[in-house]
């Protein structure tokens, strides 16, 4: 009778602590029942601090549909392509509007006297 009462008391104490003995009996002797519990999970003890700050941080950092392009910024080769296209547009516009000035600038660039000898 004493053994039975001790076992009954033990089951009640374990149940009060959150360990259900009915689940333990159904478990295999080796391994963890992954469908019944989370392995190696320990609940955090109740503390003196609130979690309001932590919850607000989690809400602020929700991920949006952000592409890699937005995170990394513009690629260098794309920027160079845009600059080259803009320069080409400027040159074409200058040729149409002021052809003599364009001829003078090209002559300065191609003048053999201006080339520095090494």
Tab-separated table of C-alpha atoms in Angstrom:
chain	number	residue	atom	x	y	z
A	1	UNK	CA	0.000	0.000	0.000
A	2	UNK	CA	2.832	2.415	0.812
A	3	UNK	CA	4.481	1.827	-2.579
A	4	UNK	CA	1.185	2.491	-4.349
A	5	UNK	CA	0.629	5.746	-2.451
A	6	UNK	CA	4.222	6.856	-3.124
A	7	UNK	CA	3.803	6.170	-6.848
A	8	UNK	CA	0.447	8.008	-6.858
A	9	UNK	CA	1.985	11.004	-5.090
A	10	UNK	CA	4.903	11.004	-7.513
A	11	UNK	CA	2.554	10.989	-10.524
A	12	UNK	CA	0.539	13.873	-9.047
A	13	UNK	CA	3.671	15.935	-8.380
A	14	UNK	CA	5.004	15.295	-11.869
A	15	UNK	CA	1.642	16.227	-13.377
A	16	UNK	CA	1.612	19.445	-11.344
A	17	UNK	CA	5.125	20.187	-12.649
A	18	UNK	CA	3.873	19.766	-16.228
A	19	UNK	CA	5.155	16.271	-16.964
A	20	UNK	CA	2.346	13.965	-17.974
A	21	UNK	CA	3.133	10.369	-17.042
A	22	UNK	CA	0.634	8.976	-19.565
A	23	UNK	CA	2.783	10.347	-22.400
A	24	UNK	CA	5.943	8.995	-20.830
A	25	UNK	CA	4.572	5.456	-20.685
A	26	UNK	CA	3.637	5.500	-24.384
A	27	UNK	CA	7.100	6.662	-25.436
A	28	UNK	CA	9.698	4.330	-26.766
A	29	UNK	CA	12.561	3.588	-24.448
A	30	UNK	CA	15.082	5.076	-26.878
A	31	UNK	CA	14.715	8.415	-28.580
A	32	UNK	CA	12.367	11.356	-28.363
A	33	UNK	CA	8.760	11.533	-29.526
A	34	UNK	CA	9.093	14.526	-31.860
A	35	UNK	CA	5.356	14.769	-32.443
A	36	UNK	CA	4.623	15.145	-28.737
A	37	UNK	CA	7.317	17.582	-27.647
A	38	UNK	CA	10.067	19.852	-28.834
A	39	UNK	CA	13.425	18.240	-28.127
A	40	UNK	CA	15.683	20.003	-25.607
A	41	UNK	CA	13.146	22.809	-25.173
A	42	UNK	CA	13.056	24.525	-21.802
A	43	UNK	CA	10.395	27.083	-20.999
A	44	UNK	CA	11.750	30.394	-19.774
A	45	UNK	CA	11.013	31.116	-16.126
A	46	UNK	CA	8.625	33.927	-15.342
A	47	UNK	CA	10.560	37.099	-14.626
A	48	UNK	CA	10.151	40.645	-13.480
A	49	UNK	CA	10.452	42.233	-16.904
A	50	UNK	CA	7.814	42.807	-19.551
A	51	UNK	CA	8.237	41.777	-23.148
A	52	UNK	CA	6.590	44.838	-24.688
A	53	UNK	CA	9.875	46.229	-26.047
A	54	UNK	CA	10.855	42.902	-27.584
A	55	UNK	CA	7.472	42.465	-29.252
A	56	UNK	CA	7.579	45.981	-30.732
A	57	UNK	CA	11.031	45.258	-32.212
A	58	UNK	CA	9.739	42.075	-33.810
A	59	UNK	CA	6.784	43.909	-35.338
A	60	UNK	CA	9.014	46.641	-36.795
A	61	UNK	CA	11.414	44.226	-38.446
A	62	UNK	CA	8.880	42.279	-40.462
A	63	UNK	CA	10.369	41.445	-43.828
A	64	UNK	CA	8.879	43.060	-46.868
A	65	UNK	CA	9.229	42.012	-50.466
A	66	UNK	CA	12.703	43.420	-50.913
A	67	UNK	CA	14.860	42.366	-53.822
A	68	UNK	CA	18.593	41.935	-53.850
A	69	UNK	CA	18.911	44.992	-56.104
A	70	UNK	CA	17.387	47.226	-53.444
A	71	UNK	CA	19.571	45.812	-50.689
A	72	UNK	CA	22.854	46.057	-52.577
A	73	UNK	CA	22.180	49.267	-54.481
A	74	UNK	CA	23.054	49.950	-58.098
A	75	UNK	CA	25.761	47.879	-59.731
A	76	UNK	CA	28.893	49.671	-60.886
A	77	UNK	CA	28.646	48.460	-64.482
A	78	UNK	CA	25.045	49.699	-64.687
A	79	UNK	CA	26.121	53.117	-63.411
A	80	UNK	CA	28.962	53.251	-65.951
A	81	UNK	CA	26.582	52.279	-68.764
A	82	UNK	CA	24.223	55.093	-67.783
A	83	UNK	CA	27.093	57.593	-67.700
A	84	UNK	CA	28.364	56.481	-71.108
A	85	UNK	CA	24.888	56.798	-72.613
A	86	UNK	CA	24.514	60.276	-71.113
A	87	UNK	CA	27.904	61.312	-72.531
A	88	UNK	CA	26.960	59.972	-75.964
A	89	UNK	CA	23.697	61.941	-75.855
A	90	UNK	CA	25.584	65.118	-74.914
A	91	UNK	CA	28.054	64.614	-77.767
A	92	UNK	CA	25.277	64.052	-80.309
A	93	UNK	CA	23.442	67.129	-79.070
A	94	UNK	CA	26.625	69.230	-79.241
A	95	UNK	CA	27.305	68.045	-82.804
A	96	UNK	CA	23.813	69.043	-83.919
A	97	UNK	CA	23.789	72.428	-82.203
A	98	UNK	CA	27.375	73.640	-82.565
A	99	UNK	CA	29.372	71.761	-85.175
A	100	UNK	CA	32.342	74.195	-85.388
A	101	UNK	CA	32.952	73.967	-81.629
A	102	UNK	CA	32.864	70.174	-81.873
A	103	UNK	CA	35.452	70.216	-84.678
A	104	UNK	CA	37.741	72.446	-82.595
A	105	UNK	CA	37.453	70.165	-79.555
A	106	UNK	CA	38.195	67.048	-81.631
A	107	UNK	CA	41.224	68.737	-83.193
A	108	UNK	CA	42.571	69.627	-79.752
A	109	UNK	CA	42.189	66.037	-78.611
A	110	UNK	CA	43.883	64.626	-81.704
A	111	UNK	CA	46.622	67.260	-82.050
A	112	UNK	CA	50.033	65.529	-82.171
A	113	UNK	CA	51.760	68.513	-80.554
A	114	UNK	CA	49.567	68.170	-77.467
A	115	UNK	CA	50.532	64.540	-76.934
A	116	UNK	CA	53.157	64.258	-74.216
A	117	UNK	CA	56.202	62.206	-75.184
A	118	UNK	CA	57.269	59.553	-72.753
